mmCIF file of C-alpha atoms and ligand atoms in Angstrom:
data_model
loop_
_atom_site.group_PDB
_atom_site.id
_atom_site.type_symbol
_atom_site.label_atom_id
_atom_site.label_comp_id
_atom_site.label_asym_id
_atom_site.label_seq_id
_atom_site.Cartn_x
_atom_site.Cartn_y
_atom_site.Cartn_z
ATOM 1 C CA UNK S 1 -31.726 0.408 17.578
ATOM 2 C CA UNK S 2 -30.744 1.642 14.083
ATOM 3 C CA UNK S 3 -30.316 -0.227 10.832
ATOM 4 C CA UNK S 4 -26.919 -1.330 9.483
ATOM 5 C CA UNK S 5 -27.171 1.214 6.733
ATOM 6 C CA UNK S 6 -28.001 4.064 9.154
ATOM 7 C CA UNK S 7 -25.138 3.008 11.405
ATOM 8 C CA UNK S 8 -22.794 3.104 8.381
ATOM 9 C CA UNK S 9 -24.011 6.648 7.459
ATOM 10 C CA UNK S 10 -23.337 7.815 11.014
ATOM 11 C CA UNK S 11 -19.929 6.191 10.975
ATOM 12 C CA UNK S 12 -19.021 8.000 7.799
ATOM 13 C CA UNK S 13 -20.133 11.270 9.436
ATOM 14 C CA UNK S 14 -17.772 10.576 12.350
ATOM 15 C CA UNK S 15 -14.772 9.489 10.156
ATOM 16 C CA UNK S 16 -12.144 12.092 9.233
ATOM 17 C CA UNK S 17 -9.695 11.750 6.331
ATOM 18 C CA UNK S 18 -6.289 10.667 7.649
ATOM 19 C CA UNK S 19 -4.329 13.195 5.611
ATOM 20 C CA UNK S 20 -1.475 12.595 3.236
ATOM 21 C CA UNK S 21 2.262 11.959 3.224
ATOM 22 C CA UNK S 22 4.972 11.583 0.561
ATOM 23 C CA UNK S 23 6.874 8.290 0.496
ATOM 24 C CA UNK S 24 9.473 6.586 -1.670
ATOM 25 C CA UNK S 25 8.072 4.407 -4.441
ATOM 26 C CA UNK S 26 9.620 1.276 -2.903
ATOM 27 C CA UNK S 27 7.282 1.671 0.088
ATOM 28 C CA UNK S 28 4.190 2.468 -1.900
ATOM 29 C CA UNK S 29 2.734 -0.972 -2.748
ATOM 30 C CA UNK S 30 -0.778 -1.376 -1.284
ATOM 31 C CA UNK S 31 -0.892 2.302 -0.237
ATOM 32 C CA UNK S 32 -3.650 4.608 -1.481
ATOM 33 C CA UNK S 33 -2.498 7.161 -4.049
ATOM 34 C CA UNK S 34 -3.768 10.496 -2.801
ATOM 35 C CA UNK S 35 -2.789 12.788 -5.701
ATOM 36 C CA UNK S 36 -2.836 12.109 -9.418
ATOM 37 C CA UNK S 37 0.653 11.113 -10.580
ATOM 38 C CA UNK S 38 1.675 12.722 -13.881
ATOM 39 C CA UNK S 39 4.304 11.576 -16.294
ATOM 40 C CA UNK S 40 6.849 14.076 -17.492
ATOM 41 C CA UNK S 41 8.149 11.829 -20.288
ATOM 42 C CA UNK S 42 7.082 9.678 -23.211
ATOM 43 C CA UNK S 43 7.604 5.895 -23.080
ATOM 44 C CA UNK S 44 9.364 4.784 -25.103
ATOM 45 C CA UNK S 45 11.077 8.138 -25.623
ATOM 46 C CA UNK S 46 12.083 7.154 -29.198
ATOM 47 C CA UNK S 47 10.764 4.680 -31.794
ATOM 48 C CA UNK S 48 12.124 1.376 -30.477
ATOM 49 C CA UNK S 49 12.553 -2.027 -31.909
ATOM 50 C CA UNK S 50 10.191 -4.691 -30.587
ATOM 51 C CA UNK S 51 12.421 -7.542 -31.748
ATOM 52 C CA UNK S 52 15.998 -8.634 -32.437
ATOM 53 C CA UNK S 53 16.684 -8.314 -36.168
ATOM 54 C CA UNK S 54 17.638 -5.823 -38.826
ATOM 55 C CA UNK S 55 16.367 -2.332 -39.264
ATOM 56 C CA UNK S 56 15.815 -1.557 -42.959
ATOM 57 C CA UNK S 57 14.432 1.231 -45.195
ATOM 58 C CA UNK S 58 12.797 -1.316 -47.514
ATOM 59 C CA UNK S 59 13.137 -5.036 -48.008
ATOM 60 C CA UNK S 60 11.601 -7.573 -50.313
ATOM 61 C CA UNK S 61 11.943 -11.329 -50.201
ATOM 62 C CA UNK S 62 15.284 -12.364 -51.644
ATOM 63 C CA UNK S 63 16.939 -8.891 -51.291
ATOM 64 C CA UNK S 64 20.531 -8.849 -50.054
ATOM 65 C CA UNK S 65 21.401 -5.776 -47.836
ATOM 66 C CA UNK S 66 24.675 -4.582 -46.475
ATOM 67 C CA UNK S 67 24.893 -4.384 -42.638
ATOM 68 C CA UNK S 68 26.415 -1.010 -41.825
ATOM 69 C CA UNK S 69 26.296 -0.941 -37.993
ATOM 70 C CA UNK S 70 24.423 -1.890 -34.870
ATOM 71 C CA UNK S 71 21.775 -0.292 -32.619
ATOM 72 C CA UNK S 72 21.612 -1.794 -29.156
ATOM 73 C CA UNK S 73 19.418 -0.923 -26.123
ATOM 74 C CA UNK S 74 21.081 2.064 -24.530
ATOM 75 C CA UNK S 75 23.487 2.550 -27.472
ATOM 76 C CA UNK S 76 21.899 3.874 -30.657
ATOM 77 C CA UNK S 77 23.299 3.709 -34.247
ATOM 78 C CA UNK S 78 24.448 7.180 -35.246
ATOM 79 C CA UNK S 79 24.093 7.557 -38.900
ATOM 80 C CA UNK S 80 21.742 7.456 -41.867
ATOM 81 C CA UNK S 81 20.498 4.215 -43.430
ATOM 82 C CA UNK S 82 19.854 4.091 -47.184
ATOM 83 C CA UNK S 83 18.043 1.616 -49.399
ATOM 84 C CA UNK S 84 20.127 -1.513 -49.793
ATOM 85 C CA UNK S 85 21.495 -1.112 -46.245
ATOM 86 C CA UNK S 86 20.548 -2.697 -42.877
ATOM 87 C CA UNK S 87 21.415 -2.082 -39.240
ATOM 88 C CA UNK S 88 21.677 -4.909 -36.800
ATOM 89 C CA UNK S 89 19.148 -4.059 -34.024
ATOM 90 C CA UNK S 90 18.058 -5.479 -30.677
ATOM 91 C CA UNK S 91 14.891 -5.295 -28.627
ATOM 92 C CA UNK S 92 14.434 -1.808 -27.044
ATOM 93 C CA UNK S 93 17.061 -0.162 -29.226
ATOM 94 C CA UNK S 94 16.334 3.140 -31.041
ATOM 95 C CA UNK S 95 15.250 2.528 -34.609
ATOM 96 C CA UNK S 96 17.686 4.491 -36.830
ATOM 97 C CA UNK S 97 16.297 7.406 -38.948
ATOM 98 C CA UNK S 98 15.596 6.319 -42.484
ATOM 99 C CA UNK S 99 14.411 2.815 -41.579
ATOM 100 C CA UNK S 100 10.776 1.848 -41.569
ATOM 101 C CA UNK S 101 10.758 -1.660 -40.381
ATOM 102 C CA UNK S 102 12.642 -4.342 -38.423
ATOM 103 C CA UNK S 103 12.973 -7.688 -40.174
ATOM 104 C CA UNK S 104 13.313 -10.321 -37.404
ATOM 105 C CA UNK S 105 16.500 -12.333 -37.337
ATOM 106 C CA UNK S 106 14.599 -15.539 -37.977
ATOM 107 C CA UNK S 107 13.556 -14.160 -41.403
ATOM 108 C CA UNK S 108 17.053 -13.449 -42.725
ATOM 109 C CA UNK S 109 20.291 -15.322 -43.553
ATOM 110 C CA UNK S 110 23.367 -13.549 -42.333
ATOM 111 C CA UNK S 111 26.493 -13.900 -44.379
ATOM 112 C CA UNK S 112 29.517 -11.791 -43.151
ATOM 113 C CA UNK S 113 28.565 -8.133 -43.762
ATOM 114 C CA UNK S 114 25.363 -8.885 -45.584
ATOM 115 C CA UNK S 115 21.889 -10.284 -44.823
ATOM 116 C CA UNK S 116 19.486 -11.897 -47.306
ATOM 117 C CA UNK S 117 15.794 -11.542 -46.666
ATOM 118 C CA UNK S 118 13.906 -14.863 -46.550
ATOM 119 C CA UNK S 119 10.951 -15.887 -48.703
ATOM 120 C CA UNK S 120 8.167 -14.841 -46.470
ATOM 121 C CA UNK S 121 9.262 -12.194 -43.911
ATOM 122 C CA UNK S 122 6.912 -11.322 -41.091
ATOM 123 C CA UNK S 123 4.609 -8.471 -42.298
ATOM 124 C CA UNK S 124 4.731 -6.430 -39.077
ATOM 125 C CA UNK S 125 7.069 -3.468 -38.790
ATOM 126 C CA UNK S 126 8.201 -4.544 -35.281
ATOM 127 C CA UNK S 127 8.494 -0.955 -34.204
ATOM 128 C CA UNK S 128 7.142 0.546 -30.994
ATOM 129 C CA UNK S 129 6.373 4.217 -31.813
ATOM 130 C CA UNK S 130 7.597 6.904 -29.384
ATOM 131 C CA UNK S 131 4.986 7.352 -26.591
ATOM 132 C CA UNK S 132 3.434 3.991 -27.481
ATOM 133 C CA UNK S 133 2.978 3.110 -23.805
ATOM 134 C CA UNK S 134 2.270 6.585 -22.446
ATOM 135 C CA UNK S 135 3.102 10.222 -23.177
ATOM 136 C CA UNK S 136 4.156 13.190 -21.071
ATOM 137 C CA UNK S 137 1.070 14.369 -19.188
ATOM 138 C CA UNK S 138 -0.423 10.888 -18.851
ATOM 139 C CA UNK S 139 -1.763 10.471 -15.278
ATOM 140 C CA UNK S 140 -2.446 7.662 -12.886
ATOM 141 C CA UNK S 141 -5.518 8.962 -11.225
ATOM 142 C CA UNK S 142 -6.037 9.088 -7.430
ATOM 143 C CA UNK S 143 -7.481 7.622 -5.339
ATOM 144 C CA UNK S 144 -6.391 4.085 -6.002
ATOM 145 C CA UNK S 145 -4.745 1.293 -4.103
ATOM 146 C CA UNK S 146 -1.314 0.926 -5.691
ATOM 147 C CA UNK S 147 -0.749 -2.524 -7.159
ATOM 148 C CA UNK S 148 2.606 -3.942 -8.231
ATOM 149 C CA UNK S 149 1.661 -3.079 -11.768
ATOM 150 C CA UNK S 150 0.953 0.582 -10.782
ATOM 151 C CA UNK S 151 4.375 0.778 -9.044
ATOM 152 C CA UNK S 152 6.022 -0.468 -12.278
ATOM 153 C CA UNK S 153 4.131 2.211 -14.244
ATOM 154 C CA UNK S 154 5.033 4.995 -11.836
ATOM 155 C CA UNK S 155 8.714 3.959 -11.983
ATOM 156 C CA UNK S 156 8.536 4.030 -15.764
ATOM 157 C CA UNK S 157 7.047 7.539 -15.511
ATOM 158 C CA UNK S 158 10.261 8.462 -13.536
ATOM 159 C CA UNK S 159 8.173 9.186 -10.412
ATOM 160 C CA UNK S 160 10.396 8.324 -7.426
ATOM 161 C CA UNK S 161 8.180 9.590 -4.595
ATOM 162 C CA UNK S 162 4.374 9.446 -4.376
ATOM 163 C CA UNK S 163 1.756 11.240 -2.319
ATOM 164 C CA UNK S 164 -0.342 8.692 -0.476
ATOM 165 C CA UNK S 165 -2.950 8.692 2.248
ATOM 166 C CA UNK S 166 -1.473 8.438 5.694
ATOM 167 C CA UNK S 167 -2.204 5.106 7.355
ATOM 168 C CA UNK S 168 -4.930 5.688 9.938
ATOM 169 C CA UNK S 169 -3.609 4.840 13.409
ATOM 170 C CA UNK S 170 -6.032 2.524 15.159
ATOM 171 C CA UNK S 171 -5.709 1.768 18.898
ATOM 172 C CA UNK S 172 -7.127 -1.673 19.730
ATOM 173 C CA UNK S 173 -8.261 -2.225 23.299
ATOM 174 C CA UNK S 174 -9.573 -5.584 24.564
ATOM 175 C CA UNK S 175 -11.644 -5.515 27.707
ATOM 176 C CA UNK S 176 -12.304 -8.325 30.173
ATOM 177 C CA UNK S 177 -11.072 -9.931 33.421
ATOM 178 C CA UNK S 178 -11.082 -13.340 31.620
ATOM 179 C CA UNK S 179 -8.611 -12.466 28.839
ATOM 180 C CA UNK S 180 -4.913 -13.311 28.499
ATOM 181 C CA UNK S 181 -2.670 -12.890 25.460
ATOM 182 C CA UNK S 182 -1.831 -15.840 23.197
ATOM 183 C CA UNK S 183 1.239 -17.581 24.517
ATOM 184 C CA UNK S 184 0.387 -16.868 28.189
ATOM 185 C CA UNK S 185 -0.860 -19.591 30.494
ATOM 186 C CA UNK S 186 -4.530 -18.990 31.133
ATOM 187 C CA UNK S 187 -6.020 -19.492 34.652
ATOM 188 C CA UNK S 188 -8.943 -21.954 35.019
ATOM 189 C CA UNK S 189 -11.484 -19.253 34.264
ATOM 190 C CA UNK S 190 -9.590 -17.521 31.558
ATOM 191 C CA UNK S 191 -9.594 -17.555 27.727
ATOM 192 C CA UNK S 192 -7.296 -16.138 25.124
ATOM 193 C CA UNK S 193 -7.908 -12.745 23.537
ATOM 194 C CA UNK S 194 -8.554 -13.754 19.992
ATOM 195 C CA UNK S 195 -10.556 -11.284 17.979
ATOM 196 C CA UNK S 196 -8.120 -8.621 19.019
ATOM 197 C CA UNK S 197 -5.576 -10.417 16.832
ATOM 198 C CA UNK S 198 -8.083 -11.051 14.051
ATOM 199 C CA UNK S 199 -8.949 -7.311 13.994
ATOM 200 C CA UNK S 200 -5.309 -6.364 13.983
ATOM 201 C CA UNK S 201 -4.746 -8.494 10.979
ATOM 202 C CA UNK S 202 -7.863 -7.146 9.242
ATOM 203 C CA UNK S 203 -6.653 -3.558 9.959
ATOM 204 C CA UNK S 204 -3.266 -4.324 8.505
ATOM 205 C CA UNK S 205 -4.902 -5.737 5.391
ATOM 206 C CA UNK S 206 -7.002 -2.613 5.078
ATOM 207 C CA UNK S 207 -3.996 -0.337 5.098
ATOM 208 C CA UNK S 208 -4.340 0.964 8.636
ATOM 209 C CA UNK S 209 -1.657 1.154 11.283
ATOM 210 C CA UNK S 210 -3.004 -0.854 14.223
ATOM 211 C CA UNK S 211 -1.563 -0.522 17.731
ATOM 212 C CA UNK S 212 -2.356 -3.151 20.366
ATOM 213 C CA UNK S 213 -2.928 -1.556 23.815
ATOM 214 C CA UNK S 214 -2.914 -3.529 27.029
ATOM 215 C CA UNK S 215 -6.033 -5.453 27.958
ATOM 216 C CA UNK S 216 -8.369 -3.359 30.116
ATOM 217 C CA UNK S 217 -9.903 -5.164 33.052
ATOM 218 C CA UNK S 218 -13.551 -4.996 34.004
ATOM 219 C CA UNK S 219 -13.354 -1.937 36.244
ATOM 220 C CA UNK S 220 -13.662 1.738 35.403
ATOM 221 C CA UNK S 221 -10.167 2.584 36.679
ATOM 222 C CA UNK S 222 -8.466 0.047 34.425
ATOM 223 C CA UNK S 223 -10.518 1.064 31.391
ATOM 224 C CA UNK S 224 -9.726 4.725 32.052
ATOM 225 C CA UNK S 225 -6.029 3.964 32.387
ATOM 226 C CA UNK S 226 -5.844 2.097 29.118
ATOM 227 C CA UNK S 227 -7.952 4.729 27.287
ATOM 228 C CA UNK S 228 -5.457 7.238 28.658
ATOM 229 C CA UNK S 229 -2.648 5.453 26.832
ATOM 230 C CA UNK S 230 -4.234 6.279 23.471
ATOM 231 C CA UNK S 231 -1.963 8.724 21.619
ATOM 232 C CA UNK S 232 -2.585 10.275 18.217
ATOM 233 C CA UNK S 233 -5.035 7.570 17.184
ATOM 234 C CA UNK S 234 -7.474 8.365 14.352
ATOM 235 C CA UNK S 235 -9.733 5.588 15.569
ATOM 236 C CA UNK S 236 -10.021 3.882 18.952
ATOM 237 C CA UNK S 237 -11.586 0.373 18.909
ATOM 238 C CA UNK S 238 -12.699 -1.319 22.112
ATOM 239 C CA UNK S 239 -13.694 -4.935 22.103
ATOM 240 C CA UNK S 240 -16.253 -6.329 24.609
ATOM 241 C CA UNK S 241 -17.909 -4.688 27.520
ATOM 242 C CA UNK S 242 -20.348 -3.075 25.124
ATOM 243 C CA UNK S 243 -23.662 -4.607 26.104
ATOM 244 C CA UNK S 244 -25.560 -3.680 29.241
ATOM 245 C CA UNK S 245 -24.374 -6.409 31.670
ATOM 246 C CA UNK S 246 -23.050 -5.389 35.093
ATOM 247 C CA UNK S 247 -19.471 -5.570 33.823
ATOM 248 C CA UNK S 248 -20.050 -3.725 30.592
ATOM 249 C CA UNK S 249 -18.267 -0.481 31.269
ATOM 250 C CA UNK S 250 -17.252 0.837 27.884
ATOM 251 C CA UNK S 251 -20.257 3.134 27.344
ATOM 252 C CA UNK S 252 -20.367 4.717 30.860
ATOM 253 C CA UNK S 253 -16.575 5.166 31.110
ATOM 254 C CA UNK S 254 -16.376 6.578 27.564
ATOM 255 C CA UNK S 255 -19.178 8.968 28.393
ATOM 256 C CA UNK S 256 -17.412 10.047 31.591
ATOM 257 C CA UNK S 257 -14.284 10.766 29.488
ATOM 258 C CA UNK S 258 -16.397 12.968 27.202
ATOM 259 C CA UNK S 259 -17.450 10.680 24.309
ATOM 260 C CA UNK S 260 -20.237 12.153 22.238
ATOM 261 C CA UNK S 261 -22.098 8.940 21.462
ATOM 262 C CA UNK S 262 -23.707 8.650 18.070
ATOM 263 C CA UNK S 263 -25.404 5.324 18.504
ATOM 264 C CA UNK S 264 -25.288 2.188 20.701
ATOM 265 C CA UNK S 265 -27.250 -0.577 19.105
ATOM 266 C CA UNK S 266 -27.608 -1.887 15.616
ATOM 267 C CA UNK S 267 -30.280 -4.251 14.268
ATOM 268 C CA UNK S 268 -27.961 -6.974 13.062
ATOM 269 C CA UNK S 269 -26.895 -10.517 13.857
ATOM 270 C CA UNK S 270 -24.268 -10.969 15.036
ATOM 271 C CA UNK S 271 -23.109 -7.664 16.542
ATOM 272 C CA UNK S 272 -26.085 -5.835 18.013
ATOM 273 C CA UNK S 273 -24.212 -4.022 20.852
ATOM 274 C CA UNK S 274 -22.116 -1.809 18.538
ATOM 275 C CA UNK S 275 -21.453 1.797 19.581
ATOM 276 C CA UNK S 276 -19.707 4.710 18.100
ATOM 277 C CA UNK S 277 -18.889 8.341 18.750
ATOM 278 C CA UNK S 278 -16.064 10.822 18.979
ATOM 279 C CA UNK S 279 -13.739 10.846 21.969
ATOM 280 C CA UNK S 280 -11.365 13.831 22.126
ATOM 281 C CA UNK S 281 -9.703 13.924 18.663
ATOM 282 C CA UNK S 282 -10.449 10.400 17.738
ATOM 283 C CA UNK S 283 -13.319 8.429 16.430
ATOM 284 C CA UNK S 284 -14.341 5.592 18.673
ATOM 285 C CA UNK S 285 -16.072 2.293 17.834
ATOM 286 C CA UNK S 286 -17.086 -0.083 20.581
ATOM 287 C CA UNK S 287 -17.324 -3.613 19.228
ATOM 288 C CA UNK S 288 -19.079 -6.513 20.820
ATOM 289 C CA UNK S 289 -16.794 -9.033 22.521
ATOM 290 C CA UNK S 290 -18.092 -12.240 21.030
ATOM 291 C CA UNK S 291 -15.328 -13.249 18.661
ATOM 292 C CA UNK S 292 -17.436 -13.740 15.496
ATOM 293 C CA UNK S 293 -19.528 -10.607 16.259
ATOM 294 C CA UNK S 294 -16.315 -8.523 16.568
ATOM 295 C CA UNK S 295 -14.943 -9.896 13.277
ATOM 296 C CA UNK S 296 -18.161 -9.510 11.392
ATOM 297 C CA UNK S 297 -18.444 -5.919 12.594
ATOM 298 C CA UNK S 298 -14.831 -5.506 11.470
ATOM 299 C CA UNK S 299 -15.853 -6.421 7.928
ATOM 300 C CA UNK S 300 -19.181 -4.622 7.871
ATOM 301 C CA UNK S 301 -18.246 -1.382 9.678
ATOM 302 C CA UNK S 302 -14.517 -0.998 10.401
ATOM 303 C CA UNK S 303 -13.449 -1.811 6.827
ATOM 304 C CA UNK S 304 -15.646 0.887 5.198
ATOM 305 C CA UNK S 305 -14.568 3.354 7.906
ATOM 306 C CA UNK S 306 -10.903 2.731 7.213
ATOM 307 C CA UNK S 307 -11.482 3.071 3.409
ATOM 308 C CA UNK S 308 -13.289 6.373 4.029
ATOM 309 C CA UNK S 309 -10.373 7.608 6.125
ATOM 310 C CA UNK S 310 -7.976 6.630 3.327
ATOM 311 C CA UNK S 311 -10.027 8.677 0.848
ATOM 312 C CA UNK S 312 -11.504 5.725 -0.968
ATOM 313 C CA UNK S 313 -15.052 6.969 -0.572
ATOM 314 C CA UNK S 314 -17.940 6.254 1.788
ATOM 315 C CA UNK S 315 -19.382 2.956 0.670
ATOM 316 C CA UNK S 316 -20.456 -0.292 2.310
ATOM 317 C CA UNK S 317 -18.341 -3.357 2.073
ATOM 318 C CA UNK S 318 -18.601 -4.587 -1.561
ATOM 319 C CA UNK S 319 -21.211 -7.355 -2.059
ATOM 320 C CA UNK S 320 -21.612 -10.028 -4.647
ATOM 321 C CA UNK S 321 -24.475 -12.377 -5.451
ATOM 322 C CA UNK S 322 -24.531 -16.183 -5.860
ATOM 323 C CA UNK S 323 -27.191 -18.884 -5.780
ATOM 324 C CA UNK S 324 -27.877 -20.798 -2.686
ATOM 325 C CA UNK S 325 -26.761 -24.433 -2.676
ATOM 326 C CA UNK S 326 -29.138 -25.178 0.251
ATOM 327 C CA UNK S 327 -32.388 -23.445 1.305
ATOM 328 C CA UNK S 328 -32.583 -20.933 4.203
ATOM 329 C CA UNK S 329 -35.449 -20.298 6.611
ATOM 330 C CA UNK S 330 -36.982 -16.888 7.018
ATOM 331 C CA UNK S 331 -34.967 -14.069 8.725
ATOM 332 C CA UNK S 332 -36.095 -12.108 11.777
ATOM 333 C CA UNK S 333 -36.079 -8.399 12.448
ATOM 334 C CA UNK S 334 -32.309 -7.946 12.313
ATOM 335 C CA UNK S 335 -30.021 -8.082 9.288
ATOM 336 C CA UNK S 336 -28.242 -11.415 9.492
ATOM 337 C CA UNK S 337 -24.631 -12.005 8.371
ATOM 338 C CA UNK S 338 -24.451 -15.801 8.062
ATOM 339 C CA UNK S 339 -21.185 -17.584 7.892
ATOM 340 C CA UNK S 340 -21.224 -19.565 4.740
ATOM 341 C CA UNK S 341 -19.151 -21.446 2.254
ATOM 342 C CA UNK S 342 -19.146 -20.544 -1.420
ATOM 343 C CA UNK S 343 -18.402 -23.650 -3.474
ATOM 344 C CA UNK S 344 -19.058 -24.709 -7.059
ATOM 345 C CA UNK S 345 -22.731 -25.321 -6.409
ATOM 346 C CA UNK S 346 -23.261 -21.955 -4.666
ATOM 347 C CA UNK S 347 -23.526 -20.741 -1.079
ATOM 348 C CA UNK S 348 -24.094 -23.024 1.882
ATOM 349 C CA UNK S 349 -24.716 -21.457 5.271
ATOM 350 C CA UNK S 350 -23.142 -23.343 8.167
ATOM 351 C CA UNK S 351 -25.608 -25.029 10.427
ATOM 352 C CA UNK S 352 -23.996 -23.537 13.552
ATOM 353 C CA UNK S 353 -24.273 -19.714 13.522
ATOM 354 C CA UNK S 354 -23.410 -19.044 17.193
ATOM 355 C CA UNK S 355 -21.381 -15.848 17.469
ATOM 356 C CA UNK S 356 -18.728 -17.473 19.643
ATOM 357 C CA UNK S 357 -17.568 -20.031 17.006
ATOM 358 C CA UNK S 358 -14.291 -18.894 15.463
ATOM 359 C CA UNK S 359 -13.866 -22.358 13.971
ATOM 360 C CA UNK S 360 -16.930 -21.756 11.847
ATOM 361 C CA UNK S 361 -15.757 -18.296 10.851
ATOM 362 C CA UNK S 362 -12.370 -19.717 9.919
ATOM 363 C CA UNK S 363 -14.058 -22.249 7.652
ATOM 364 C CA UNK S 364 -16.271 -19.590 6.019
ATOM 365 C CA UNK S 365 -15.268 -17.696 2.884
ATOM 366 C CA UNK S 366 -18.526 -15.692 2.649
ATOM 367 C CA UNK S 367 -21.050 -13.866 4.764
ATOM 368 C CA UNK S 368 -24.552 -14.262 3.413
ATOM 369 C CA UNK S 369 -26.419 -11.041 3.936
ATOM 370 C CA UNK S 370 -30.047 -11.631 4.927
ATOM 371 C CA UNK S 371 -32.170 -8.524 4.853
ATOM 372 C CA UNK S 372 -34.531 -7.733 7.724
ATOM 373 C CA UNK S 373 -37.612 -10.077 7.591
ATOM 374 C CA UNK S 374 -36.369 -11.820 4.427
ATOM 375 C CA UNK S 375 -38.719 -14.662 3.628
ATOM 376 C CA UNK S 376 -37.590 -18.317 3.220
ATOM 377 C CA UNK S 377 -35.146 -18.864 0.365
ATOM 378 C CA UNK S 378 -34.969 -21.938 -1.849
ATOM 379 C CA UNK S 379 -31.894 -23.589 -3.225
ATOM 380 C CA UNK S 380 -30.990 -21.766 -6.508
ATOM 381 C CA UNK S 381 -32.281 -18.356 -5.222
ATOM 382 C CA UNK S 382 -29.625 -15.670 -5.679
ATOM 383 C CA UNK S 383 -28.591 -13.897 -2.492
ATOM 384 C CA UNK S 384 -26.129 -11.200 -1.570
ATOM 385 C CA UNK S 385 -22.880 -12.075 0.225
ATOM 386 C CA UNK S 386 -19.694 -10.402 1.367
ATOM 387 C CA UNK S 387 -16.561 -12.323 0.315
ATOM 388 C CA UNK S 388 -14.173 -13.074 3.248
HETATM 389 P P1 AMP H 1 -18.551 -8.960 26.433
HETATM 390 O O1 AMP H 1 -19.035 -8.166 25.320
HETATM 391 O O2 AMP H 1 -17.376 -8.306 27.187
HETATM 392 O O3 AMP H 1 -19.656 -9.359 27.384
HETATM 393 O O4 AMP H 1 -17.962 -10.302 25.805
HETATM 394 C C1 AMP H 1 -18.796 -11.233 25.184
HETATM 395 C C2 AMP H 1 -18.039 -12.564 25.039
HETATM 396 O O5 AMP H 1 -16.863 -12.352 24.184
HETATM 397 C C3 AMP H 1 -17.550 -13.099 26.296
HETATM 398 O O6 AMP H 1 -17.695 -14.525 26.204
HETATM 399 C C4 AMP H 1 -16.112 -12.727 26.284
HETATM 400 O O7 AMP H 1 -15.294 -13.590 27.045
HETATM 401 C C5 AMP H 1 -15.747 -12.783 24.888
HETATM 402 N N1 AMP H 1 -14.672 -11.809 24.560
HETATM 403 C C6 AMP H 1 -14.601 -10.502 24.875
HETATM 404 N N2 AMP H 1 -13.483 -9.963 24.376
HETATM 405 C C7 AMP H 1 -12.825 -10.918 23.743
HETATM 406 C C8 AMP H 1 -11.578 -11.020 23.041
HETATM 407 N N3 AMP H 1 -10.806 -9.899 22.892
HETATM 408 N N4 AMP H 1 -11.191 -12.165 22.517
HETATM 409 C C9 AMP H 1 -11.983 -13.247 22.696
HETATM 410 N N5 AMP H 1 -13.174 -13.223 23.287
HETATM 411 C C10 AMP H 1 -13.552 -12.139 23.856
HETATM 412 MG MG1 MG H 2 -16.478 -8.572 28.881
#
């Protein structure tokens, strides 16, 4: 049995980068930028007015100036502006040469072809210099997960296509004679495949491309058939059949198909029977079947692996710390990921920590991470947790 941190190190060794592809900007939200994006232009490309008002060379309270034209966004004023003159100007319009300031319209009185400056005009020049936002050569550095703000910036840089990490294709295989799909009518001894769907959702959120394969039954032939359906996957995830019961066939069948196993058991709760290796061209992770174990392993192991494949670095799931709202007893020899609720008073671990309870996982918004052999913890002690 290896530690969680050693298991993660081995997983990172097994993970391969998913490669890159170029996509239109409109499809790039949430994708991982794989190459620095570089602007070829300044923004704004000219000194631009920040307000609606009058562009002037010079203006003092009480001055009356002649309005000689207009500069609108997209339609500049072509001409020179002298002292004693003003140009009507709107937000985003080029500031005419010869002017040094935009007096906002609230600070003037317009009278036909003239404007008179008020008593206390706003002191600011209300001009955005050329390149105020960014200049040619400014880069948005890779790698980064593209936010809506990033997309707006890239558009402003006139970048229509971006190079992003290809979404890792993940084949998801449930195993078990007892499983049916949601929506089907289960027999008396059957239950619904659940964590398969939770993992699918998690993989989508992580930026992977999950593919649901048929449920493999608890016999070698069925599992081999389903594993044979895997095409072009970067990662194959099996769920269940991973411990050492009579019906736990994943390890022997995968071995028969040529999997080079890296490890089989991890000192953690929940999720001990976790295995990984490489099978043909893909990485393989065998998750435990218990629903909470599978989901916790999804957060602790699968999420960092997907991020590594996307080029976001090899790092464990980010942790935070918060005080305990209620005390905790001592921990045993396995790292414990306790379903907990983070509220205004801190973290409260749920009383029921059984790895089959999806209702408890659904109510949790945090996993408290208890180190191996951690002593008892009092209310108020700060502990590490993974936000859910
Ligand atoms: P196993 O690892 O196959 O022994 O499964 C452990 C427990 O998890 C059993 O109670 C299974 O019925 C349950 N289980 C396995 N796979 C799934 C699944 N995809 N969805 C829900 N429960 C599952
Ligand atoms: Mg099973």
